[in-house]
Amino acid sequence: DAKTTQPTSMDCAEGRAANLPCNHSTISGNEYVYWYRQIHSQGPQYIIHGLKNNETNEMASLIITEDRKSSTLILPHATLRDTAVYYCIVVPNTGKLIFGQGTTLQVKP
Amino acid sequence: DGGITQSPKYLFRKEGQNVTLSCEQNLNHDAMYWYRQDPGQGLRLIYYSQIVNDFQKGDIAEGYSVSREKKESFPLTVTSAQKNPTAFYLCASRRLKDAAYEQYFGPGTRLTVT
């Protein structure tokens, strides 16, 4: 499975957009990019996934570069409740999810 | 948590005792998973089941056992053979949507063994 690289931590001001980067330079053609987040002491929450096109849902937007070697998760208007660890995962469609260390996002008032 | 129930939220056991963690889902998902999370770490896969009456070992299956007699249920037994059982245990189920899989997690059970 392709490896991902994320910053260890990031801060974001409440009400501003949070842009979380992820590098996955070894991604192969059949691998999807998934994003999950985990609020302290809770189970991970599915956010969004994509293959090569940009995706948007009620929670976030996912921007995937044309070469697919990196992606950015965008939370358009971060709130204090968005403070969590965000995991970027790259996996074949039928493969298992492998969670790394993720990015700890701290949303500040 | 999307219809996945794990109980209890906190569980305490004495060393040497087996303990079973429950996981129930009403999402009609075929695949179910058990993960373990240690403080400050990512999730590690213990066991998974793609279909009823079938399951496979994950990366850290030693000291654990599972069963999948019903689609809705995937209990995990932590045996006395597990060297470091104290951890946060997460159950998940998965569905296929728009040609990709979405995995949903339960709220977790925090097991403390003393």
Coordinates of N, CA and C in Angstrom, one line a residue:
Chain A
D1 N 0.8 -1.2 0.0 CA 0.0 0.0 0.0 C 0.9 1.2 0.0
A2 N 0.4 2.3 -0.7 CA 1.2 3.5 -0.8 C 1.3 4.2 0.6
K3 N 2.4 4.8 0.9 CA 2.6 5.5 2.1 C 2.1 6.9 2.0
T4 N 1.7 7.5 3.1 CA 1.3 8.9 3.1 C 2.2 9.7 4.1
T5 N 2.4 11.0 3.8 CA 3.1 11.9 4.7 C 2.2 13.1 5.0
Q6 N 2.0 13.3 6.3 CA 1.2 14.4 6.7 C 2.0 15.2 7.8
P7 N 1.7 16.5 7.9 CA 2.4 17.3 9.0 C 1.8 16.8 10.3
T8 N 2.6 16.8 11.3 CA 2.2 16.3 12.6 C 1.1 17.1 13.2
S9 N 1.2 18.4 13.1 CA 0.2 19.3 13.7 C 0.0 20.5 12.9
M10 N -1.2 21.1 13.1 CA -1.6 22.4 12.4 C -2.5 23.1 13.3
D11 N -2.5 24.5 13.2 CA -3.5 25.3 13.9 C -4.3 26.0 12.8
C12 N -5.6 26.3 13.2 CA -6.5 27.1 12.3 C -7.3 28.0 13.2
A13 N -7.6 29.2 12.7 CA -8.5 30.1 13.4 C -10.0 29.7 13.1
E14 N -10.8 29.7 14.2 CA -12.2 29.4 14.0 C -12.8 30.3 13.0
G15 N -13.6 29.7 12.1 CA -14.3 30.4 11.0 C -13.5 30.5 9.7
R16 N -12.2 30.2 9.8 CA -11.4 30.2 8.6 C -11.3 28.8 8.0
A17 N -10.8 28.7 6.8 CA -10.7 27.4 6.1 C -9.5 26.7 6.7
A18 N -9.6 25.4 6.9 CA -8.5 24.6 7.3 C -8.1 23.8 6.1
N19 N -6.8 23.9 5.7 CA -6.3 23.1 4.6 C -5.2 22.1 5.0
L20 N -5.6 20.9 5.0 CA -4.7 19.8 5.5 C -4.1 19.1 4.3
P21 N -2.7 19.2 4.2 CA -2.0 18.5 3.1 C -1.7 17.1 3.3
C22 N -1.5 16.3 2.3 CA -1.1 14.9 2.3 C -0.3 14.6 1.1
N23 N 0.9 14.0 1.3 CA 1.7 13.6 0.2 C 1.6 12.1 0.1
H24 N 1.4 11.6 -1.1 CA 1.3 10.2 -1.4 C 2.0 9.9 -2.8
S25 N 3.3 10.2 -2.9 CA 4.0 10.1 -4.1 C 4.1 8.8 -4.8
T26 N 3.8 7.7 -4.0 CA 3.9 6.4 -4.6 C 2.6 5.8 -4.9
I27 N 1.6 6.6 -4.9 CA 0.2 6.1 -5.2 C 0.1 5.4 -6.5
S28 N -0.6 4.4 -6.6 CA -0.8 3.7 -7.9 C -2.2 3.9 -8.4
G29 N -2.4 3.5 -9.7 CA -3.6 3.9 -10.4 C -4.9 3.5 -9.8
N30 N -4.9 2.4 -9.1 CA -6.2 1.9 -8.5 C -6.4 2.2 -7.1
E31 N -5.5 3.1 -6.5 CA -5.6 3.4 -5.1 C -6.4 4.7 -4.9
Y32 N -7.3 4.7 -3.9 CA -8.1 5.8 -3.6 C -7.5 6.6 -2.4
V33 N -7.8 7.8 -2.3 CA -7.4 8.6 -1.2 C -8.6 8.8 -0.3
Y34 N -8.4 8.4 1.0 CA -9.5 8.5 2.0 C -9.0 9.5 3.1
W35 N -10.0 10.2 3.6 CA -9.7 11.0 4.8 C -10.7 10.6 5.9
Y36 N -10.1 10.4 7.1 CA -10.9 10.2 8.3 C -10.4 11.2 9.4
R37 N -11.2 11.4 10.4 CA -10.8 12.1 11.5 C -11.2 11.4 12.8
Q38 N -10.4 11.7 13.9 CA -10.7 11.0 15.1 C -10.7 12.1 16.2
I39 N -11.8 12.3 16.8 CA -11.9 13.2 18.0 C -11.5 12.4 19.2
H40 N -10.8 13.0 20.1 CA -10.3 12.3 21.3 C -11.2 11.3 21.9
S41 N -10.8 10.0 22.0 CA -11.5 9.0 22.7 C -12.8 8.5 22.0
Q42 N -12.9 8.8 20.7 CA -14.0 8.4 19.9 C -13.5 7.6 18.7
G43 N -14.4 6.9 18.0 CA -14.0 6.1 16.8 C -13.8 7.1 15.7
P44 N -12.9 6.7 14.7 CA -12.7 7.5 13.6 C -13.9 7.8 12.8
Q45 N -14.0 8.9 12.2 CA -15.2 9.3 11.4 C -14.8 9.5 10.0
Y46 N -15.5 8.8 9.1 CA -15.3 9.0 7.6 C -15.6 10.4 7.2
I47 N -14.7 11.0 6.4 CA -15.0 12.3 5.9 C -15.3 12.3 4.4
I48 N -14.3 11.8 3.6 CA -14.5 11.9 2.2 C -13.4 11.0 1.5
H49 N -13.6 10.6 0.3 CA -12.6 9.9 -0.5 C -12.7 10.3 -1.9
G50 N -11.6 10.0 -2.7 CA -11.6 10.3 -4.1 C -10.5 9.5 -4.8
L51 N -10.7 9.4 -6.1 CA -9.7 8.7 -6.9 C -8.8 9.6 -7.7
K52 N -9.4 10.5 -8.5 CA -8.6 11.4 -9.2 C -9.3 12.8 -9.4
N53 N -10.6 12.8 -9.3 CA -11.4 14.1 -9.4 C -11.5 14.7 -8.0
N54 N -11.6 16.0 -8.0 CA -11.9 16.7 -6.8 C -13.3 16.3 -6.3
E55 N -13.5 16.2 -5.0 CA -14.8 15.8 -4.4 C -15.2 16.8 -3.4
T56 N -16.5 16.9 -3.2 CA -17.0 17.8 -2.2 C -18.3 17.1 -1.6
N57 N -18.4 17.2 -0.3 CA -19.6 16.7 0.4 C -19.9 17.7 1.5
E58 N -20.9 17.4 2.4 CA -21.3 18.3 3.4 C -20.3 18.6 4.4
M59 N -19.3 17.8 4.5 CA -18.3 18.0 5.5 C -17.0 18.7 5.0
A60 N -16.6 18.4 3.8 CA -15.3 18.9 3.3 C -15.2 18.8 1.8
S61 N -14.1 19.3 1.3 CA -13.7 19.2 -0.1 C -12.3 18.5 -0.1
L62 N -12.1 17.7 -1.1 CA -10.9 17.0 -1.4 C -10.3 17.4 -2.7
I63 N -9.1 18.0 -2.7 CA -8.5 18.4 -3.9 C -7.3 17.5 -4.1
I64 N -7.3 16.8 -5.3 CA -6.2 15.9 -5.6 C -5.5 16.4 -6.8
T65 N -4.2 16.5 -6.7 CA -3.4 17.1 -7.8 C -3.5 16.2 -9.1
E66 N -3.2 16.8 -10.2 CA -3.3 16.1 -11.4 C -2.5 14.8 -11.5
D67 N -1.3 14.9 -11.0 CA -0.4 13.7 -10.9 C -0.8 12.7 -9.8
R68 N -1.7 13.1 -9.0 CA -2.2 12.3 -7.9 C -1.2 12.0 -6.8
K69 N -0.1 12.8 -6.8 CA 0.9 12.5 -5.8 C 0.7 13.3 -4.5
S70 N -0.3 14.1 -4.4 CA -0.7 14.8 -3.2 C -2.1 15.2 -3.2
S71 N -2.6 15.5 -2.1 CA -4.0 15.9 -1.9 C -4.1 16.9 -0.8
T72 N -5.2 17.6 -0.8 CA -5.5 18.6 0.3 C -7.0 18.4 0.8
L73 N -7.2 18.2 2.0 CA -8.5 18.2 2.6 C -8.8 19.7 3.1
I74 N -10.0 20.2 2.7 CA -10.4 21.5 3.0 C -11.6 21.5 3.9
L75 N -11.5 22.0 5.1 CA -12.7 22.3 5.9 C -13.0 23.8 5.7
P76 N -14.1 24.1 5.0 CA -14.3 25.5 4.6 C -14.4 26.5 5.7
H77 N -15.1 26.2 6.8 CA -15.3 27.1 7.9 C -15.1 26.3 9.2
A78 N -13.8 26.2 9.6 CA -13.5 25.4 10.8 C -14.2 25.9 12.0
T79 N -14.7 25.0 12.8 CA -15.2 25.3 14.1 C -14.4 24.5 15.2
L80 N -14.7 24.9 16.5 CA -13.9 24.3 17.6 C -14.1 22.8 17.6
R81 N -15.3 22.3 17.1 CA -15.6 20.9 17.1 C -14.8 20.1 16.0
D82 N -14.2 20.9 15.1 CA -13.3 20.2 14.1 C -12.0 19.9 14.7
T83 N -11.6 20.3 15.9 CA -10.4 19.9 16.5 C -10.3 18.3 16.6
A84 N -9.3 17.7 16.0 CA -9.2 16.3 15.9 C -7.9 15.9 15.2
V85 N -7.7 14.6 15.2 CA -6.6 14.0 14.4 C -7.1 13.6 13.0
Y86 N -6.5 14.1 12.0 CA -7.0 13.8 10.6 C -6.1 12.9 9.9
Y87 N -6.6 11.8 9.4 CA -5.8 10.7 8.8 C -6.1 10.7 7.3
C88 N -5.0 10.8 6.5 CA -5.0 10.6 5.1 C -4.6 9.2 4.8
I89 N -5.4 8.4 4.1 CA -5.1 7.0 3.8 C -5.2 6.7 2.4
V90 N -4.2 6.0 1.8 CA -4.2 5.6 0.4 C -4.3 4.1 0.4
V91 N -5.2 3.5 -0.3 CA -5.4 2.1 -0.3 C -6.1 1.6 -1.5
P92 N -5.8 0.4 -2.0 CA -6.5 -0.1 -3.1 C -8.0 -0.3 -2.8
N93 N -8.9 -0.3 -3.7 CA -10.3 -0.3 -3.4 C -10.7 -1.5 -2.6
T94 N -10.1 -2.6 -2.7 CA -10.5 -3.7 -1.9 C -9.5 -4.0 -0.7
G95 N -8.6 -3.1 -0.5 CA -7.6 -3.3 0.5 C -8.0 -2.8 1.9
K96 N -7.2 -3.1 2.9 CA -7.5 -2.6 4.2 C -7.0 -1.2 4.4
L97 N -7.6 -0.5 5.3 CA -7.2 0.8 5.7 C -6.0 0.7 6.7
I98 N -4.9 1.5 6.4 CA -3.8 1.5 7.3 C -3.7 2.9 7.8
F99 N -3.9 3.1 9.1 CA -3.8 4.4 9.7 C -2.4 4.8 10.2
G100 N -1.9 5.9 9.8 CA -0.6 6.4 10.2 C -0.8 7.3 11.5
Q101 N 0.1 8.3 11.6 CA 0.0 9.1 12.8 C -1.0 10.3 12.6
G102 N -1.3 10.7 11.4 CA -2.2 11.7 11.1 C -1.7 13.1 11.4
T103 N -2.6 14.1 11.2 CA -2.3 15.5 11.5 C -3.3 15.9 12.7
T104 N -2.7 16.4 13.7 CA -3.5 17.0 14.8 C -3.9 18.4 14.5
L105 N -5.2 18.6 14.2 CA -5.6 20.0 13.9 C -6.2 20.6 15.1
Q106 N -5.7 21.8 15.5 CA -6.2 22.5 16.6 C -6.9 23.8 16.1
V107 N -8.2 23.8 16.3 CA -8.9 25.0 15.9 C -9.0 26.0 17.1
K108 N -8.6 27.2 16.9 CA -8.5 28.1 18.0 C -9.5 29.3 17.8
P109 N -10.1 29.7 19.0 CA -11.1 30.8 18.9 C -10.4 32.1 18.5
Chain B
D1 N -21.6 7.6 14.6 CA -21.2 6.2 14.7 C -21.9 5.3 13.8
G2 N -22.9 5.9 13.1 CA -23.5 5.2 12.0 C -24.1 3.8 12.2
G3 N -24.7 3.5 13.3 CA -25.3 2.2 13.5 C -24.4 1.1 14.0
I4 N -23.2 1.4 14.5 CA -22.3 0.4 15.0 C -22.3 0.6 16.5
T5 N -22.6 -0.4 17.3 CA -22.6 -0.3 18.7 C -21.5 -1.2 19.3
Q6 N -20.8 -0.6 20.2 CA -19.8 -1.3 21.0 C -20.1 -1.1 22.5
S7 N -20.1 -2.2 23.2 CA -20.4 -2.0 24.6 C -19.5 -3.0 25.4
P8 N -19.1 -2.6 26.7 CA -19.3 -1.3 27.2 C -18.3 -0.3 26.8
K9 N -18.4 0.9 27.1 CA -17.5 2.0 26.7 C -16.2 1.8 27.5
Y10 N -16.3 1.4 28.8 CA -15.1 1.1 29.6 C -15.2 -0.3 30.2
L11 N -14.1 -1.0 30.2 CA -14.1 -2.4 30.7 C -12.8 -2.6 31.5
F12 N -13.0 -3.2 32.7 CA -11.9 -3.4 33.5 C -11.8 -4.9 33.8
R13 N -10.6 -5.5 33.7 CA -10.4 -6.9 34.0 C -9.1 -7.2 34.7
K14 N -9.1 -8.3 35.4 CA -7.9 -8.7 36.1 C -7.0 -9.5 35.1
E15 N -5.7 -9.4 35.3 CA -4.8 -10.1 34.4 C -5.1 -11.6 34.5
G16 N -5.0 -12.3 33.4 CA -5.3 -13.8 33.3 C -6.7 -14.1 33.0
Q17 N -7.6 -13.2 32.9 CA -9.0 -13.4 32.5 C -9.2 -13.1 31.1
N18 N -10.0 -14.0 30.4 CA -10.4 -13.7 29.1 C -11.6 -12.7 29.1
V19 N -11.7 -11.8 28.1 CA -12.8 -10.9 28.1 C -13.3 -10.7 26.7
T20 N -14.6 -10.6 26.5 CA -15.2 -10.5 25.2 C -15.8 -9.1 25.0
L21 N -15.4 -8.5 23.9 CA -15.9 -7.2 23.6 C -17.0 -7.3 22.5
S22 N -18.1 -6.7 22.6 CA -19.2 -6.9 21.7 C -19.1 -5.8 20.6
C23 N -19.6 -6.1 19.4 CA -19.7 -5.2 18.3 C -21.0 -5.6 17.5
E24 N -21.9 -4.7 17.4 CA -23.1 -5.0 16.6 C -23.4 -3.9 15.6
Q25 N -23.8 -4.2 14.4 CA -24.1 -3.2 13.4 C -25.5 -3.5 12.8
N26 N -26.2 -2.5 12.5 CA -27.5 -2.6 11.9 C -27.5 -2.0 10.5
L27 N -26.3 -1.9 9.9 CA -26.1 -1.3 8.6 C -26.2 -2.3 7.4
N28 N -26.3 -3.5 7.7 CA -26.4 -4.6 6.7 C -25.1 -4.6 5.9
H29 N -24.0 -4.3 6.6 CA -22.7 -4.4 5.9 C -22.1 -5.8 6.0
D30 N -21.5 -6.2 4.9 CA -20.9 -7.6 4.9 C -19.6 -7.7 5.7
A31 N -18.8 -6.7 5.6 CA -17.4 -6.7 6.2 C -17.4 -6.0 7.5
M32 N -16.7 -6.7 8.4 CA -16.5 -6.1 9.8 C -15.0 -6.2 10.2
Y33 N -14.6 -5.3 11.1 CA -13.2 -5.2 11.4 C -13.0 -4.9 12.9
W34 N -11.9 -5.4 13.4 CA -11.5 -5.0 14.8 C -10.1 -4.4 14.7
Y35 N -9.9 -3.2 15.4 CA -8.7 -2.5 15.5 C -8.3 -2.3 16.9
R36 N -7.1 -2.1 17.1 CA -6.6 -1.7 18.5 C -5.8 -0.4 18.3
Q37 N -6.0 0.5 19.3 CA -5.3 1.8 19.3 C -4.6 2.0 20.6
D38 N -3.3 2.2 20.6 CA -2.6 2.6 21.8 C -2.4 4.1 21.9
P39 N -2.1 4.6 23.0 CA -2.0 6.1 23.2 C -1.0 6.7 22.2
G40 N -1.5 7.7 21.5 CA -0.7 8.5 20.5 C -0.3 7.7 19.3
Q41 N -1.0 6.6 19.1 CA -0.7 5.7 17.9 C -1.8 5.6 16.9
G42 N -1.5 5.2 15.7 CA -2.6 4.9 14.8 C -3.3 3.6 15.1
L43 N -4.2 3.2 14.2 CA -5.0 2.0 14.4 C -4.2 0.8 13.8
R44 N -4.3 -0.3 14.5 CA -3.7 -1.6 14.0 C -4.8 -2.6 13.9
L45 N -4.8 -3.3 12.8 CA -5.8 -4.3 12.5 C -5.6 -5.6 13.2
I46 N -6.6 -6.1 13.9 CA -6.5 -7.3 14.7 C -7.1 -8.5 13.8
Y47 N -8.4 -8.4 13.5 CA -9.1 -9.4 12.7 C -10.1 -8.7 11.8
Y48 N -10.4 -9.4 10.7 CA -11.5 -8.9 9.9 C -12.3 -10.0 9.3
S49 N -13.5 -9.7 8.9 CA -14.4 -10.7 8.4 C -15.2 -10.1 7.2
Q50 N -15.0 -10.8 6.1 CA -15.7 -10.3 4.8 C -17.1 -10.8 4.7
I51 N -17.4 -11.9 5.4 CA -18.7 -12.5 5.2 C -19.0 -13.4 6.4
V52 N -20.2 -13.7 6.7 CA -20.6 -14.6 7.8 C -19.8 -15.9 7.8
N53 N -19.4 -16.4 8.9 CA -18.7 -17.6 9.1 C -17.3 -17.7 8.5
D54 N -16.8 -16.5 8.2 CA -15.4 -16.4 7.7 C -14.7 -15.2 8.3
F55 N -13.4 -15.4 8.7 CA -12.7 -14.3 9.1 C -11.2 -14.5 8.9
Q56 N -10.4 -13.4 8.9 CA -9.0 -13.5 8.7 C -8.2 -12.8 9.7
K57 N -7.0 -13.2 10.0 CA -6.1 -12.5 10.9 C -5.6 -11.2 10.2
G58 N -5.5 -10.2 11.1 CA -4.9 -8.9 10.7 C -3.5 -8.9 11.0
D59 N -2.9 -7.7 11.3 CA -1.5 -7.6 11.6 C -1.1 -8.0 13.0
I60 N -2.0 -8.0 13.9 CA -1.7 -8.3 15.3 C -2.7 -9.2 16.0
A61 N -2.9 -10.4 15.4 CA -4.0 -11.3 15.8 C -3.6 -12.1 17.0
E62 N -2.4 -12.2 17.4 CA -1.9 -13.1 18.5 C -2.6 -12.7 19.8
G63 N -3.2 -13.6 20.5 CA -3.8 -13.3 21.7 C -5.2 -12.9 21.6
Y64 N -5.8 -12.9 20.4 CA -7.2 -12.5 20.2 C -7.9 -13.6 19.4
S65 N -9.2 -13.7 19.6 CA -10.0 -14.6 18.8 C -11.3 -13.9 18.5
V66 N -12.0 -14.3 17.4 CA -13.2 -13.7 16.9 C -14.2 -14.8 16.5
S67 N -15.4 -14.4 16.3 CA -16.4 -15.3 15.6 C -17.3 -14.4 14.8
R68 N -17.9 -15.0 13.8 CA -18.9 -14.2 12.9 C -20.0 -15.2 12.6
E69 N -20.9 -15.4 13.5 CA -22.0 -16.3 13.3 C -23.2 -15.6 12.7
K70 N -23.2 -14.3 12.9 CA -24.3 -13.5 12.4 C -23.7 -12.3 11.6
K71 N -24.4 -11.8 10.6 CA -24.0 -10.7 9.9 C -23.8 -9.5 10.8
E72 N -24.7 -9.4 11.7 CA -24.8 -8.1 12.6 C -23.7 -8.1 13.7
S73 N -23.1 -9.2 14.0 CA -22.3 -9.3 15.2 C -20.9 -9.8 14.9
F74 N -19.9 -9.2 15.6 CA -18.5 -9.6 15.4 C -17.8 -9.5 16.7
P75 N -18.0 -10.4 17.7 CA -17.4 -10.2 19.0 C -15.9 -10.5 19.0
L76 N -15.1 -9.8 19.8 CA -13.7 -10.0 19.9 C -13.4 -10.5 21.3
T77 N -12.7 -11.6 21.4 CA -12.2 -12.1 22.7 C -10.8 -11.8 22.9
V78 N -10.4 -11.1 24.0 CA -9.1 -10.8 24.3 C -8.7 -11.9 25.3
T79 N -7.8 -12.8 25.0 CA -7.4 -13.9 25.8 C -6.3 -13.5 26.8
S80 N -6.0 -14.4 27.7 CA -4.9 -14.2 28.7 C -3.6 -14.3 28.0
A81 N -3.6 -14.8 26.7 CA -2.3 -14.9 26.0 C -1.9 -13.6 25.4
Q82 N -2.7 -12.6 25.4 CA -2.4 -11.3 24.9 C -1.5 -10.6 25.9
K83 N -0.3 -10.2 25.5 CA 0.7 -9.7 26.5 C 0.3 -8.3 27.0
N84 N -0.2 -7.5 26.2 CA -0.5 -6.1 26.6 C -1.9 -5.7 26.1
P85 N -2.9 -6.2 26.8 CA -4.3 -6.1 26.4 C -4.9 -4.7 26.6
T86 N -4.3 -3.9 27.5 CA -4.8 -2.6 27.8 C -4.7 -1.7 26.6
A87 N -5.9 -1.3 26.1 CA -5.9 -0.5 24.8 C -7.3 0.0 24.6
F88 N -7.4 0.8 23.5 CA -8.7 1.3 23.0 C -9.0 0.4 21.8
Y89 N -10.2 -0.3 21.9 CA -10.6 -1.2 20.8 C -11.7 -0.7 20.0
L90 N -11.5 -0.7 18.7 CA -12.5 -0.1 17.7 C -13.0 -1.2 16.8
C91 N -14.3 -1.2 16.6 CA -14.9 -2.1 15.7 C -15.4 -1.3 14.5
A92 N -15.4 -1.8 13.3 CA -15.8 -1.1 12.1 C -16.5 -2.0 11.1
S93 N -17.3 -1.4 10.3 CA -17.9 -2.2 9.2 C -17.8 -1.4 7.9
R94 N -17.9 -2.1 6.8 CA -17.6 -1.4 5.5 C -18.7 -1.7 4.5
R95 N -19.0 -0.7 3.7 CA -19.9 -0.9 2.6 C -19.3 -0.3 1.3
L96 N -19.8 -0.8 0.2 CA -19.4 -0.4 -1.1 C -20.3 0.7 -1.6
K97 N -19.8 1.9 -1.9 CA -20.6 3.0 -2.4 C -19.8 3.7 -3.6
D98 N -20.5 3.8 -4.7 CA -19.9 4.5 -5.9 C -18.6 3.9 -6.2
A99 N -18.5 2.6 -6.2 CA -17.3 1.8 -6.6 C -16.1 2.0 -5.7
A100 N -16.4 2.5 -4.5 CA -15.3 2.6 -3.5 C -15.9 2.2 -2.1
Y101 N -15.0 1.8 -1.2 CA -15.5 1.4 0.1 C -15.5 2.5 1.1
E102 N -16.5 2.6 1.9 CA -16.6 3.5 3.0 C -16.6 2.7 4.3
Q103 N -15.7 3.0 5.2 CA -15.6 2.2 6.5 C -16.1 3.1 7.6
Y104 N -17.0 2.5 8.4 CA -17.6 3.2 9.5 C -17.2 2.6 10.8
F105 N -16.9 3.4 11.8 CA -16.4 2.9 13.1 C -17.4 3.1 14.2
G106 N -17.3 2.2 15.2 CA -18.1 2.3 16.4 C -17.4 3.3 17.4
P107 N -18.0 3.5 18.5 CA -17.5 4.4 19.5 C -16.3 3.9 20.3
G108 N -16.0 2.6 20.2 CA -14.9 2.1 20.9 C -15.1 1.6 22.3
T109 N -14.3 0.7 22.7 CA -14.3 0.2 24.1 C -12.9 0.3 24.6
R110 N -12.8 1.0 25.8 CA -11.4 1.1 26.4 C -11.3 0.0 27.5
L111 N -10.4 -0.9 27.2 CA -10.1 -2.0 28.1 C -8.9 -1.7 28.9
T112 N -9.1 -1.9 30.2 CA -7.9 -1.8 31.2 C -7.8 -3.1 31.9
V113 N -6.6 -3.7 31.8 CA -6.3 -5.0 32.5 C -5.2 -4.7 33.5
T114 N -5.5 -5.1 34.8 CA -4.5 -4.8 35.8 C -4.2 -6.1 36.5

